[in-house]
Coordinates of C-alpha atoms and ligand atoms in Angstrom, one line a residue:
X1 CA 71.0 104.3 88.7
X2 CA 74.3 102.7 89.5
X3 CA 76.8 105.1 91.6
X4 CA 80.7 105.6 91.0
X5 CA 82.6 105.6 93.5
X6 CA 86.7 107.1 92.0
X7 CA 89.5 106.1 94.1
X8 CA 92.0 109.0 93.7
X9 CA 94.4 106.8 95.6
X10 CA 97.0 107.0 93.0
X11 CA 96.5 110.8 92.9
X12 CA 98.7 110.0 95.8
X13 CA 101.6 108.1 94.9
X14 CA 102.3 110.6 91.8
X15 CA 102.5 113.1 94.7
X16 CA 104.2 110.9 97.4
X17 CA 107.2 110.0 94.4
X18 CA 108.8 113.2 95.2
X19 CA 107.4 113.4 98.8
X20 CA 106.0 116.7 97.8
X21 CA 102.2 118.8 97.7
X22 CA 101.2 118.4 94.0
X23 CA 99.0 116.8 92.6
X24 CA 96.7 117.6 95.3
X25 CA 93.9 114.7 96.1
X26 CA 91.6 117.4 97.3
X27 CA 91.5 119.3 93.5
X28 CA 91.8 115.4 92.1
X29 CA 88.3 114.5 94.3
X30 CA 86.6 118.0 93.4
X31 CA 87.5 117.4 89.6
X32 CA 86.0 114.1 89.8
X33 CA 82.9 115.2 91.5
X34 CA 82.5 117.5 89.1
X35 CA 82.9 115.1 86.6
X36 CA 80.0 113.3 87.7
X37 CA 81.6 111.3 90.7
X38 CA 78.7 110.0 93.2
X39 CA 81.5 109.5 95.8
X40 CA 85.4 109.4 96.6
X41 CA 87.0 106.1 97.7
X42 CA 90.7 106.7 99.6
X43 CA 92.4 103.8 101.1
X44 CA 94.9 104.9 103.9
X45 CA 96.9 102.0 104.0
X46 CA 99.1 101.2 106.7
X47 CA 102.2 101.6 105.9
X48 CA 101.1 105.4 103.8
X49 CA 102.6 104.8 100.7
X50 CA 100.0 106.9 98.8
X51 CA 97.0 108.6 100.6
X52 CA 98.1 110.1 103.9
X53 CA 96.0 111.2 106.9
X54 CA 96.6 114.7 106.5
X55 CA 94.0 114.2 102.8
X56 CA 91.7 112.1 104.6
X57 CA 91.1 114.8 107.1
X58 CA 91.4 117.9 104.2
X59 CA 89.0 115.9 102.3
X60 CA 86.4 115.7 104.8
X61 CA 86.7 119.2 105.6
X62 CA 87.6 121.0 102.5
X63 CA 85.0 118.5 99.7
X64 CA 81.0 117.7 100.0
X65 CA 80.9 114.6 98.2
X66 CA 80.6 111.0 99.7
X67 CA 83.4 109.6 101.2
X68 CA 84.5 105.9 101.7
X69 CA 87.9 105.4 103.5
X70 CA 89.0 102.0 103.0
X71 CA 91.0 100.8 105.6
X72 CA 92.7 97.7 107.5
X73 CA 90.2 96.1 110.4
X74 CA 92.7 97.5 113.1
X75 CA 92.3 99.8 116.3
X76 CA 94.5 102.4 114.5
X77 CA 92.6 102.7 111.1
X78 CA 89.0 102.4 113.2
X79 CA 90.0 105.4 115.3
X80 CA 90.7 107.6 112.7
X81 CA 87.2 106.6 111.1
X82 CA 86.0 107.5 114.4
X83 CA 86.5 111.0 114.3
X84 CA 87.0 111.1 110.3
X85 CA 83.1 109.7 110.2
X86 CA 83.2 109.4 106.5
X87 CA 79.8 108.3 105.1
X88 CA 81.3 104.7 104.5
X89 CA 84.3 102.6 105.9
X90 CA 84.8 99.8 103.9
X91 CA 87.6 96.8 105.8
X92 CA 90.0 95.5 103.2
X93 CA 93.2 93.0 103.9
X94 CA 96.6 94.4 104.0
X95 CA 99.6 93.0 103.0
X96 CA 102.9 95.2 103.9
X97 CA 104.0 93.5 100.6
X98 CA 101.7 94.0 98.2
X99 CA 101.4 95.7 95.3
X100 CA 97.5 96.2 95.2
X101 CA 95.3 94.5 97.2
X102 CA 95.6 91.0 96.5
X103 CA 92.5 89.5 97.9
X104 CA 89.5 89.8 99.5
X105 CA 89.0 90.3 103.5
X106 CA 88.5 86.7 105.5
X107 CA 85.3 87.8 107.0
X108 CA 84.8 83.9 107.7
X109 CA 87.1 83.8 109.9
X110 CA 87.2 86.2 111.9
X111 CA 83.8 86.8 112.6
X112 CA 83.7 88.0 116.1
X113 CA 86.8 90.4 115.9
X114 CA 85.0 92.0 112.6
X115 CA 81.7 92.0 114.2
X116 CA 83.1 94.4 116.9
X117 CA 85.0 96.8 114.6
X118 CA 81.5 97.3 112.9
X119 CA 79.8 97.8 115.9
X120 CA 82.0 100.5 116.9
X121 CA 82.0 101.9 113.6
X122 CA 78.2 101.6 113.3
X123 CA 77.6 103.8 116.8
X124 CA 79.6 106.9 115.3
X125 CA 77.0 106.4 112.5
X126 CA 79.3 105.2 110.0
X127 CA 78.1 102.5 107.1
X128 CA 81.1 99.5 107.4
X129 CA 81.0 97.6 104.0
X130 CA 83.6 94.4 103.6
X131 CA 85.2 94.0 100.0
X132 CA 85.3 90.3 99.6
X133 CA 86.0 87.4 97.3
X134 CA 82.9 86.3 95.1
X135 CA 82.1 83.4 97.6
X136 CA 79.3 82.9 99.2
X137 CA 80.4 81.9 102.6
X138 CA 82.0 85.3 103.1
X139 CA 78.7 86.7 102.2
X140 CA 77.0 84.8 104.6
X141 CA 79.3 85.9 107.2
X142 CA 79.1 89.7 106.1
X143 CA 75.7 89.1 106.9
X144 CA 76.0 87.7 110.5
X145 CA 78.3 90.6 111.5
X146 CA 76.2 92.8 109.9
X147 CA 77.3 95.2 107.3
X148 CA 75.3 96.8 105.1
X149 CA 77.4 96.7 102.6
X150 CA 79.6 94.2 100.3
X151 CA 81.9 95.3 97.7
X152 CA 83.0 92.0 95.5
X153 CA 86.4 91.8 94.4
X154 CA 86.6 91.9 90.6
X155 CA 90.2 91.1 90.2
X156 CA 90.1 87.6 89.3
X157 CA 87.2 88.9 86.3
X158 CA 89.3 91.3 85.4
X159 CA 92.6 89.4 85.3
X160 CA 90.7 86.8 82.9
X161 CA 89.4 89.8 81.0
X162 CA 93.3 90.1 80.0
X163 CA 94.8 86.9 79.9
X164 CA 91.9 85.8 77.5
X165 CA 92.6 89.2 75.2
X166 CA 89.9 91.1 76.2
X167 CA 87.2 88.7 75.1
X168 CA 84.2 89.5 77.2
X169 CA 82.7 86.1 76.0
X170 CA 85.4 83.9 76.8
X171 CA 84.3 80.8 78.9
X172 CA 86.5 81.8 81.9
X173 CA 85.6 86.0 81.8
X174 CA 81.5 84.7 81.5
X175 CA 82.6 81.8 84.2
X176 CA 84.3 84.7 87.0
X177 CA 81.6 87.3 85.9
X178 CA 79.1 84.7 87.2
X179 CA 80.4 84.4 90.3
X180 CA 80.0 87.7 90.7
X181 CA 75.9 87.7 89.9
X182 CA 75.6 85.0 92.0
X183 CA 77.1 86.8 95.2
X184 CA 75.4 90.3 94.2
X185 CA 72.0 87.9 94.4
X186 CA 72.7 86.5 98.0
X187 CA 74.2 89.5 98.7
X188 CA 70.8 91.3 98.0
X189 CA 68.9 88.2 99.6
X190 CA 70.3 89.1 102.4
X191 CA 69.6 92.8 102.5
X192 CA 72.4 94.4 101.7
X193 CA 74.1 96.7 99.4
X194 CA 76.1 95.0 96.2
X195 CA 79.0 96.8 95.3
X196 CA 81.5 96.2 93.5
X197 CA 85.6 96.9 92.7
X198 CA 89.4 96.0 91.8
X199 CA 91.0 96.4 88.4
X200 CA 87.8 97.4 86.3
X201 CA 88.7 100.0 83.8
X202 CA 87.1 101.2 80.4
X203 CA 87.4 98.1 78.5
X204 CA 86.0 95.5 81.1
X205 CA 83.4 97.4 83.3
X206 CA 80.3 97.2 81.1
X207 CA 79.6 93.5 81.8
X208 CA 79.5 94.1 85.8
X209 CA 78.1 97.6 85.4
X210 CA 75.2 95.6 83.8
X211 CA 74.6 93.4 86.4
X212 CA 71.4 92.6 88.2
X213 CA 71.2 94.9 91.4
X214 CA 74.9 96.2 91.4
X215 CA 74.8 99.5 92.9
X216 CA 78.1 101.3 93.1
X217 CA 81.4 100.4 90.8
X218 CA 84.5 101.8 92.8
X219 CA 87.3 102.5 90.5
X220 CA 91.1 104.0 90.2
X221 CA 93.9 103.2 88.8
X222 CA 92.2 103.1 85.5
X223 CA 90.2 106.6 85.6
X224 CA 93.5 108.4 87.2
X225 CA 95.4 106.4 84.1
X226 CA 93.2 108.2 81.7
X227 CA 93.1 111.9 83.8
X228 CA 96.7 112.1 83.0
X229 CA 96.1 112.3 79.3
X230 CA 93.0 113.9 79.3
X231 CA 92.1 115.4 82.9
X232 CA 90.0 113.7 85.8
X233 CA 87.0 115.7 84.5
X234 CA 86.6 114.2 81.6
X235 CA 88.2 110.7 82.8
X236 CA 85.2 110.3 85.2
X237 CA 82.6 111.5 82.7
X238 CA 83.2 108.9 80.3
X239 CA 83.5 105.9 82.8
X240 CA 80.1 107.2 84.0
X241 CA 78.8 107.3 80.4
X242 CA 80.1 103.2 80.0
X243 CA 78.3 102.7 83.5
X244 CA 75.2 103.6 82.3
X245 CA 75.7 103.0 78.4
X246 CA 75.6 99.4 80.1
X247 CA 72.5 99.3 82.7
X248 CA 70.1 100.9 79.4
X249 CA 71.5 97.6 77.5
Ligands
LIG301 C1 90.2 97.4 97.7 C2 90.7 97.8 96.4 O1 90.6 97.1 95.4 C3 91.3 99.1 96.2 O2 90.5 100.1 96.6 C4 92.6 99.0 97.0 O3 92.6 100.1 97.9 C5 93.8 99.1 96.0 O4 94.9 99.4 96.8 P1 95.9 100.5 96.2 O5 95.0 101.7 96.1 O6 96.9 100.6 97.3 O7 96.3 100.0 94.9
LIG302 N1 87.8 99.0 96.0 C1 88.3 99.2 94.6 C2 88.8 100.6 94.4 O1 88.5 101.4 95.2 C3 89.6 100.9 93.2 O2 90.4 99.8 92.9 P1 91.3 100.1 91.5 O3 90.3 100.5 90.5 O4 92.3 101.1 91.8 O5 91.9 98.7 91.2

């Protein structure tokens, strides 16, 4: 049964907009776990304009649910997964700039650097997944450094979701959506784990919740959208509902 995995991220920057200790990301990930949450995604970003390392740490202490830290492929970020050992550590790009994350990680090319960050993360017993572009030379090279994981980056489905008026059949939604099935197969080919992330909310996830092998959907800013009007609880519950309204279709 596919997994979701809720990034309470923006649990964060509602907090972090007055600098203050409310709302609390540690109530935000034990709402969601009881909402039916299989894990909690937090990406401690650089530059900690949202999730700072003060929750990663109460997390791990203070919830017992999954956790996946997303982080930036640096010394820093891989010595606080070190001694954070969440359960996963996915590597993501960061821009200083950006928004959102814009893109998927180059695993391509920068094989050898990433190999070692996973090695290092793999002997503190820590899974390392890479969220990537839907293209199958980065899969390949996820492959050769040896994650376990791949989480594809379903921005550019979701942005044609919108820009086509939320037609799910629309020749460019079906066109991105089959780039994704195409990496989750050689993503499975090669023995690992096909995840999948970015943008997906309750209007666009059903077509990638129903894909062949996908595994674990993380998503954010659209269930913490919702939790404001009607509480993470029930937020998570219903995206859980779609997820597998979707793999009975
Ligand atoms: C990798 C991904 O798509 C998100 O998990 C990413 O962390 C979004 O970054 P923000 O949470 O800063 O928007
Ligand atoms: N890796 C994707 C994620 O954790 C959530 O992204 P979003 O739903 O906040 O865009």
């Amino acid at each position: 049964m596919i997994e979701l995995g809720v990034n309470i991220d923006h649990v964060a920057t509602v907090r972090e907009a007055r600098k203050g200790h409310e709302p609390d990301p540690v109530w935000a990930a034990v709402e969601a776990h009881l909402g039916g949450a299989d894990g909690i995604t937090v990406h401690l970003r650089e530059d900690r304009r949202h999730i700072q390392d003060r929750d990663v740490r109460r997390l791990r202490e203070l919830t017992h649910i999954k956790l996946n830290l997303e982080m930036a492929a640096t010394d820093e970020m891989v010595g606080i997964a070190c001694q954070l050992k969440p359960e996963m550590a996915m590597l993501v790009p960061e821009g200083r700039h950006e928004i959102t994350t814009e893109g998927g990680l180059d695993v391509a090319g920068q094989e050898a650097r990433l190999r070692e960050v996973v090695a290092r993360l793999a002997h503190e017993g820590i899974v390392t997944s890479v969220f990537i572009d839907a293209e199958l030379p980065q899969v390949e090279a996820a492959a050769r450094i040896g994650v376990r994981v791949c989480e594809i980056h379903t921005g550019p489905y979701a942005h044609a979701f919108y820009s086509r008026g939320r037609d799910a059949e629309s020749p460019s939604v079906l066109a991105e959506l089959d780039k994704i099935r195409i990496a989750g197969a050689a993503i499975r080919a090669a023995g690992m784990r096909f995840n999948a992330g970015h943008a997906l909310n309750y209007f666009n996830v059903q077509p990638v919740a129903a894909l062949p092998g996908i595994r674990e959907l993380h998503i954010g800013h659209a269930i913490v959208s919702r939790a404001i009007f009607v509480g993470m609880r029930d937020a998570v519950a219903e995206m859980k509902r779609l997820m597998r309204e979707a793999q009975c279709q």
